[in-house]
mmCIF file of C-alpha atoms and ligand atoms in Angstrom:
data_model
loop_
_atom_site.group_PDB
_atom_site.id
_atom_site.type_symbol
_atom_site.label_atom_id
_atom_site.label_comp_id
_atom_site.label_asym_id
_atom_site.label_seq_id
_atom_site.Cartn_x
_atom_site.Cartn_y
_atom_site.Cartn_z
ATOM 1 C CA UNK A 1 107.690 101.891 111.872
ATOM 2 C CA UNK A 2 109.352 105.199 112.750
ATOM 3 C CA UNK A 3 110.529 107.432 109.958
ATOM 4 C CA UNK A 4 114.113 107.244 111.249
ATOM 5 C CA UNK A 5 114.045 103.472 110.736
ATOM 6 C CA UNK A 6 112.688 103.923 107.242
ATOM 7 C CA UNK A 7 115.569 106.239 106.365
ATOM 8 C CA UNK A 8 118.031 103.659 107.658
ATOM 9 C CA UNK A 9 116.330 100.826 105.760
ATOM 10 C CA UNK A 10 116.336 102.882 102.605
ATOM 11 C CA UNK A 11 120.038 103.645 102.832
ATOM 12 C CA UNK A 12 120.871 100.001 103.400
ATOM 13 C CA UNK A 13 118.772 98.848 100.442
ATOM 14 C CA UNK A 14 120.128 101.589 98.206
ATOM 15 C CA UNK A 15 123.657 100.353 98.913
ATOM 16 C CA UNK A 16 122.711 96.702 98.307
ATOM 17 C CA UNK A 17 121.102 97.653 95.004
ATOM 18 C CA UNK A 18 124.258 99.512 93.997
ATOM 19 C CA UNK A 19 126.486 96.554 94.807
ATOM 20 C CA UNK A 20 124.251 94.021 93.052
ATOM 21 C CA UNK A 21 124.046 96.302 89.996
ATOM 22 C CA UNK A 22 127.839 96.481 89.926
ATOM 23 C CA UNK A 23 128.071 92.684 90.146
ATOM 24 C CA UNK A 24 125.947 92.560 86.982
ATOM 25 C CA UNK A 25 128.140 95.109 85.210
ATOM 26 C CA UNK A 26 125.664 97.948 85.632
ATOM 27 C CA UNK A 27 125.256 101.110 87.683
ATOM 28 C CA UNK A 28 122.973 102.032 90.558
ATOM 29 C CA UNK A 29 120.841 104.186 88.271
ATOM 30 C CA UNK A 30 120.194 101.242 85.945
ATOM 31 C CA UNK A 31 117.999 99.660 88.637
ATOM 32 C CA UNK A 32 114.882 101.453 89.887
ATOM 33 C CA UNK A 33 113.431 100.957 93.333
ATOM 34 C CA UNK A 34 109.655 100.645 93.489
ATOM 35 C CA UNK A 35 108.536 101.010 97.100
ATOM 36 C CA UNK A 36 105.540 98.722 97.609
ATOM 37 C CA UNK A 37 103.487 100.709 100.094
ATOM 38 C CA UNK A 38 100.388 98.511 100.494
ATOM 39 C CA UNK A 39 99.095 98.697 104.105
ATOM 40 C CA UNK A 40 101.576 101.533 104.841
ATOM 41 C CA UNK A 41 100.608 105.082 105.745
ATOM 42 C CA UNK A 42 100.771 108.296 103.752
ATOM 43 C CA UNK A 43 103.334 109.659 106.261
ATOM 44 C CA UNK A 44 105.714 106.773 105.525
ATOM 45 C CA UNK A 45 105.274 107.243 101.786
ATOM 46 C CA UNK A 46 106.011 110.926 102.168
ATOM 47 C CA UNK A 47 109.235 110.203 104.089
ATOM 48 C CA UNK A 48 110.467 107.878 101.350
ATOM 49 C CA UNK A 49 109.534 110.249 98.547
ATOM 50 C CA UNK A 50 111.609 112.932 100.251
ATOM 51 C CA UNK A 51 114.571 110.528 100.206
ATOM 52 C CA UNK A 52 114.267 110.252 96.451
ATOM 53 C CA UNK A 53 112.317 107.029 95.945
ATOM 54 C CA UNK A 54 110.941 107.592 92.419
ATOM 55 C CA UNK A 55 107.709 105.608 92.540
ATOM 56 C CA UNK A 56 105.428 103.553 94.717
ATOM 57 C CA UNK A 57 103.442 100.380 94.175
ATOM 58 C CA UNK A 58 99.994 99.377 95.367
ATOM 59 C CA UNK A 59 97.934 96.267 94.719
ATOM 60 C CA UNK A 60 94.408 97.435 95.551
ATOM 61 C CA UNK A 61 92.596 100.155 93.644
ATOM 62 C CA UNK A 62 90.566 101.490 96.554
ATOM 63 C CA UNK A 63 93.535 101.687 98.907
ATOM 64 C CA UNK A 64 95.497 103.439 96.174
ATOM 65 C CA UNK A 65 92.751 106.027 95.614
ATOM 66 C CA UNK A 66 92.447 106.754 99.327
ATOM 67 C CA UNK A 67 96.180 107.236 99.860
ATOM 68 C CA UNK A 68 96.529 109.283 96.730
ATOM 69 C CA UNK A 69 93.759 111.641 97.863
ATOM 70 C CA UNK A 70 95.329 111.985 101.297
ATOM 71 C CA UNK A 71 98.754 112.769 99.844
ATOM 72 C CA UNK A 72 97.336 115.199 97.288
ATOM 73 C CA UNK A 73 95.568 117.103 100.052
ATOM 74 C CA UNK A 74 99.099 117.606 101.386
ATOM 75 C CA UNK A 75 100.261 118.749 97.893
ATOM 76 C CA UNK A 76 102.227 115.548 97.323
ATOM 77 C CA UNK A 77 101.839 113.864 93.953
ATOM 78 C CA UNK A 78 103.169 110.324 93.817
ATOM 79 C CA UNK A 79 103.980 108.355 90.674
ATOM 80 C CA UNK A 80 102.212 105.038 91.216
ATOM 81 C CA UNK A 81 102.653 101.634 89.656
ATOM 82 C CA UNK A 82 99.814 99.186 90.018
ATOM 83 C CA UNK A 83 101.272 95.764 90.872
ATOM 84 C CA UNK A 84 98.356 93.528 91.907
ATOM 85 C CA UNK A 85 95.760 91.419 90.163
ATOM 86 C CA UNK A 86 93.477 94.004 88.562
ATOM 87 C CA UNK A 87 89.768 93.353 88.198
ATOM 88 C CA UNK A 88 88.346 94.664 84.965
ATOM 89 C CA UNK A 89 85.572 96.621 86.691
ATOM 90 C CA UNK A 90 88.213 98.654 88.573
ATOM 91 C CA UNK A 91 90.239 99.700 85.543
ATOM 92 C CA UNK A 92 88.149 102.826 84.953
ATOM 93 C CA UNK A 93 89.092 104.254 88.363
ATOM 94 C CA UNK A 94 92.767 103.615 87.806
ATOM 95 C CA UNK A 95 92.838 105.160 84.345
ATOM 96 C CA UNK A 96 91.264 108.370 85.669
ATOM 97 C CA UNK A 97 94.284 108.866 87.925
ATOM 98 C CA UNK A 98 96.797 110.629 85.702
ATOM 99 C CA UNK A 99 99.559 109.881 88.226
ATOM 100 C CA UNK A 100 99.068 106.130 87.892
ATOM 101 C CA UNK A 101 102.050 105.772 85.586
ATOM 102 C CA UNK A 102 102.254 102.063 84.944
ATOM 103 C CA UNK A 103 100.303 98.826 85.291
ATOM 104 C CA UNK A 104 102.855 96.083 85.946
ATOM 105 C CA UNK A 105 100.355 93.268 86.135
ATOM 106 C CA UNK A 106 98.685 92.709 82.759
ATOM 107 C CA UNK A 107 97.770 89.046 83.148
ATOM 108 C CA UNK A 108 95.043 88.381 80.561
ATOM 109 C CA UNK A 109 93.936 89.505 77.126
ATOM 110 C CA UNK A 110 90.578 90.683 78.458
ATOM 111 C CA UNK A 111 92.330 92.905 80.987
ATOM 112 C CA UNK A 112 94.634 94.356 78.327
ATOM 113 C CA UNK A 113 91.608 95.134 76.184
ATOM 114 C CA UNK A 114 89.801 96.896 79.023
ATOM 115 C CA UNK A 115 92.892 98.920 79.998
ATOM 116 C CA UNK A 116 93.296 99.993 76.377
ATOM 117 C CA UNK A 117 89.652 101.058 76.188
ATOM 118 C CA UNK A 118 89.755 103.084 79.401
ATOM 119 C CA UNK A 119 93.108 104.654 78.570
ATOM 120 C CA UNK A 120 91.654 105.782 75.248
ATOM 121 C CA UNK A 121 88.640 107.326 76.995
ATOM 122 C CA UNK A 122 91.012 109.310 79.186
ATOM 123 C CA UNK A 123 93.124 110.292 76.175
ATOM 124 C CA UNK A 124 96.285 108.707 77.442
ATOM 125 C CA UNK A 125 98.784 106.006 76.600
ATOM 126 C CA UNK A 126 99.524 103.825 79.594
ATOM 127 C CA UNK A 127 102.846 102.011 80.003
ATOM 128 C CA UNK A 128 102.306 98.381 80.988
ATOM 129 C CA UNK A 129 104.258 95.239 81.802
ATOM 130 C CA UNK A 130 103.121 91.707 81.084
ATOM 131 C CA UNK A 131 103.039 89.558 84.188
ATOM 132 C CA UNK A 132 104.657 86.203 83.451
ATOM 133 C CA UNK A 133 104.022 83.205 85.670
ATOM 134 C CA UNK A 134 107.527 81.961 85.104
ATOM 135 C CA UNK A 135 107.413 79.343 87.880
ATOM 136 C CA UNK A 136 103.992 78.077 86.680
ATOM 137 C CA UNK A 137 102.732 78.524 90.219
ATOM 138 C CA UNK A 138 98.999 77.681 90.462
ATOM 139 C CA UNK A 139 98.562 80.371 93.115
ATOM 140 C CA UNK A 140 99.843 83.175 90.938
ATOM 141 C CA UNK A 141 98.332 85.066 88.036
ATOM 142 C CA UNK A 142 100.227 85.637 84.828
ATOM 143 C CA UNK A 143 100.858 84.488 81.297
ATOM 144 C CA UNK A 144 102.799 81.262 80.794
ATOM 145 C CA UNK A 145 106.246 81.754 79.287
ATOM 146 C CA UNK A 146 105.356 79.558 76.310
ATOM 147 C CA UNK A 147 102.418 81.877 75.461
ATOM 148 C CA UNK A 148 104.256 85.148 76.017
ATOM 149 C CA UNK A 149 105.281 85.770 72.405
ATOM 150 C CA UNK A 150 101.743 85.315 71.056
ATOM 151 C CA UNK A 151 100.371 87.433 73.858
ATOM 152 C CA UNK A 152 102.814 90.259 73.185
ATOM 153 C CA UNK A 153 102.089 90.115 69.427
ATOM 154 C CA UNK A 154 98.406 90.548 70.192
ATOM 155 C CA UNK A 155 98.554 93.331 72.735
ATOM 156 C CA UNK A 156 101.096 95.529 70.935
ATOM 157 C CA UNK A 157 98.256 96.240 68.505
ATOM 158 C CA UNK A 158 96.406 98.178 71.197
ATOM 159 C CA UNK A 159 97.117 101.833 70.490
ATOM 160 C CA UNK A 160 96.670 103.123 74.020
ATOM 161 C CA UNK A 161 98.992 100.602 75.649
ATOM 162 C CA UNK A 162 102.749 100.974 75.599
ATOM 163 C CA UNK A 163 104.222 97.582 76.422
ATOM 164 C CA UNK A 164 107.479 98.293 78.245
ATOM 165 C CA UNK A 165 108.491 94.866 79.476
ATOM 166 C CA UNK A 166 107.843 91.935 81.777
ATOM 167 C CA UNK A 167 107.133 91.398 85.458
ATOM 168 C CA UNK A 168 107.051 88.293 87.619
ATOM 169 C CA UNK A 169 106.251 87.296 91.191
ATOM 170 C CA UNK A 170 108.052 84.171 92.318
ATOM 171 C CA UNK A 171 106.748 81.827 94.998
ATOM 172 C CA UNK A 172 108.693 81.725 98.272
ATOM 173 C CA UNK A 173 111.626 79.409 97.705
ATOM 174 C CA UNK A 174 114.463 78.744 100.123
ATOM 175 C CA UNK A 175 116.926 77.678 97.504
ATOM 176 C CA UNK A 176 118.855 80.561 96.030
ATOM 177 C CA UNK A 177 119.638 78.470 92.964
ATOM 178 C CA UNK A 178 115.981 77.846 92.081
ATOM 179 C CA UNK A 179 115.183 81.550 92.435
ATOM 180 C CA UNK A 180 118.152 82.387 90.263
ATOM 181 C CA UNK A 181 117.157 79.916 87.560
ATOM 182 C CA UNK A 182 113.659 81.439 87.298
ATOM 183 C CA UNK A 183 115.125 84.934 87.043
ATOM 184 C CA UNK A 184 117.526 83.711 84.337
ATOM 185 C CA UNK A 185 114.662 82.131 82.459
ATOM 186 C CA UNK A 186 112.654 85.357 82.544
ATOM 187 C CA UNK A 187 115.652 87.398 81.389
ATOM 188 C CA UNK A 188 116.099 85.014 78.486
ATOM 189 C CA UNK A 189 112.451 85.418 77.500
ATOM 190 C CA UNK A 190 112.795 89.207 77.849
ATOM 191 C CA UNK A 191 115.810 89.238 75.503
ATOM 192 C CA UNK A 192 114.090 86.950 73.021
ATOM 193 C CA UNK A 193 110.936 89.088 72.849
ATOM 194 C CA UNK A 194 112.976 92.246 72.756
ATOM 195 C CA UNK A 195 114.950 91.019 69.744
ATOM 196 C CA UNK A 196 112.122 89.335 67.870
ATOM 197 C CA UNK A 197 108.896 91.193 68.643
ATOM 198 C CA UNK A 198 109.350 94.600 70.237
ATOM 199 C CA UNK A 199 112.193 96.380 72.010
ATOM 200 C CA UNK A 200 111.520 96.114 75.749
ATOM 201 C CA UNK A 201 113.168 98.190 78.471
ATOM 202 C CA UNK A 202 111.794 97.099 81.860
ATOM 203 C CA UNK A 203 112.216 93.819 83.671
ATOM 204 C CA UNK A 204 110.440 93.986 87.032
ATOM 205 C CA UNK A 205 111.556 91.123 89.255
ATOM 206 C CA UNK A 206 112.774 90.716 92.809
ATOM 207 C CA UNK A 207 111.168 91.549 96.175
ATOM 208 C CA UNK A 208 112.417 91.751 99.772
ATOM 209 C CA UNK A 209 113.631 88.153 99.861
ATOM 210 C CA UNK A 210 115.346 87.951 96.521
ATOM 211 C CA UNK A 211 115.982 91.381 94.990
ATOM 212 C CA UNK A 212 119.767 91.145 95.025
ATOM 213 C CA UNK A 213 119.677 87.903 93.041
ATOM 214 C CA UNK A 214 117.119 89.426 90.655
ATOM 215 C CA UNK A 215 119.411 92.402 90.004
ATOM 216 C CA UNK A 216 122.369 90.116 89.350
ATOM 217 C CA UNK A 217 120.188 88.400 86.731
ATOM 218 C CA UNK A 218 119.124 91.611 85.012
ATOM 219 C CA UNK A 219 116.176 93.236 86.851
ATOM 220 C CA UNK A 220 115.624 96.914 86.008
ATOM 221 C CA UNK A 221 112.876 97.399 88.627
ATOM 222 C CA UNK A 222 112.829 95.783 92.076
ATOM 223 C CA UNK A 223 109.592 95.936 94.078
ATOM 224 C CA UNK A 224 110.332 96.185 97.761
ATOM 225 C CA UNK A 225 107.895 96.335 100.666
ATOM 226 C CA UNK A 226 108.947 94.754 103.957
ATOM 227 C CA UNK A 227 112.672 95.529 103.761
ATOM 228 C CA UNK A 228 111.762 99.220 103.558
ATOM 229 C CA UNK A 229 108.730 99.554 105.806
ATOM 230 C CA UNK A 230 109.041 96.577 108.140
ATOM 231 C CA UNK A 231 106.510 93.741 108.357
ATOM 232 C CA UNK A 232 102.996 94.523 107.142
ATOM 233 C CA UNK A 233 100.188 94.732 109.678
ATOM 234 C CA UNK A 234 96.804 93.955 108.187
HETATM 235 C C1 PLP B 1 103.692 92.963 98.291
HETATM 236 C C2 PLP B 1 104.313 92.901 96.955
HETATM 237 C C3 PLP B 1 105.677 93.155 96.783
HETATM 238 C C4 PLP B 1 106.624 93.445 97.930
HETATM 239 O O1 PLP B 1 106.835 92.314 98.692
HETATM 240 P P1 PLP B 1 107.894 92.335 99.926
HETATM 241 O O2 PLP B 1 108.146 90.911 100.168
HETATM 242 O O3 PLP B 1 107.203 93.036 101.037
HETATM 243 O O4 PLP B 1 109.082 93.084 99.459
HETATM 244 C C5 PLP B 1 106.196 93.117 95.496
HETATM 245 N N1 PLP B 1 105.414 92.857 94.426
HETATM 246 C C6 PLP B 1 104.095 92.629 94.541
HETATM 247 C C7 PLP B 1 103.309 92.355 93.316
HETATM 248 C C8 PLP B 1 103.496 92.633 95.797
HETATM 249 O O5 PLP B 1 102.186 92.385 95.906
#
């Protein structure tokens, strides 16, 4: 996709985020845009960073390392969020990258333990989100809603993790009302945990197909790929 198109896409999305935030009684700056740049080039990432996109998401460690090196050789330092299923043997590479600022996809206790261990080795505290499989979709990773409170209680004991909130990936659903009800359910869980276990600040939900609904239901981070960059070519 040409950089001119990316600028146009960005402006359109920025406006839609603003309007959806207003519909939920909030402001544009209450909702952060995470540009999901998997399969996209360093040049496209650079164009979006120049427009003010605060951070970028990747779902594969090797791809992330390669792009990061390419951008750094151009003196560009990106704040990355890791958003994919993370294998434990890859955690050490991610934790060495000081500009990997958040792992949004903590989906098991063993992973949380490994991230804590590697963060400690690198003398850092890493912000994380717990991935919740709110739709109980067999094809998705994540903690079941009913186990979320126990899970949070356990992982807040890890000193090198800073649990900031929750994330979810919904299956593709045509019905706006079913999407909305899952987002509502996650927001309710977020509020419950925030009041009863630990104050949480980030609720990462909504992608290209459903981000406006997610914002109306309380998302603080939307993760957008295709609406920004165009369709992915693998
Ligand atoms: C690819 C991906 C996205 C972005 O999806 P789009 O439909 O392209 O907006 C968001 N979150 C995660 C975890 C992803 O893997």
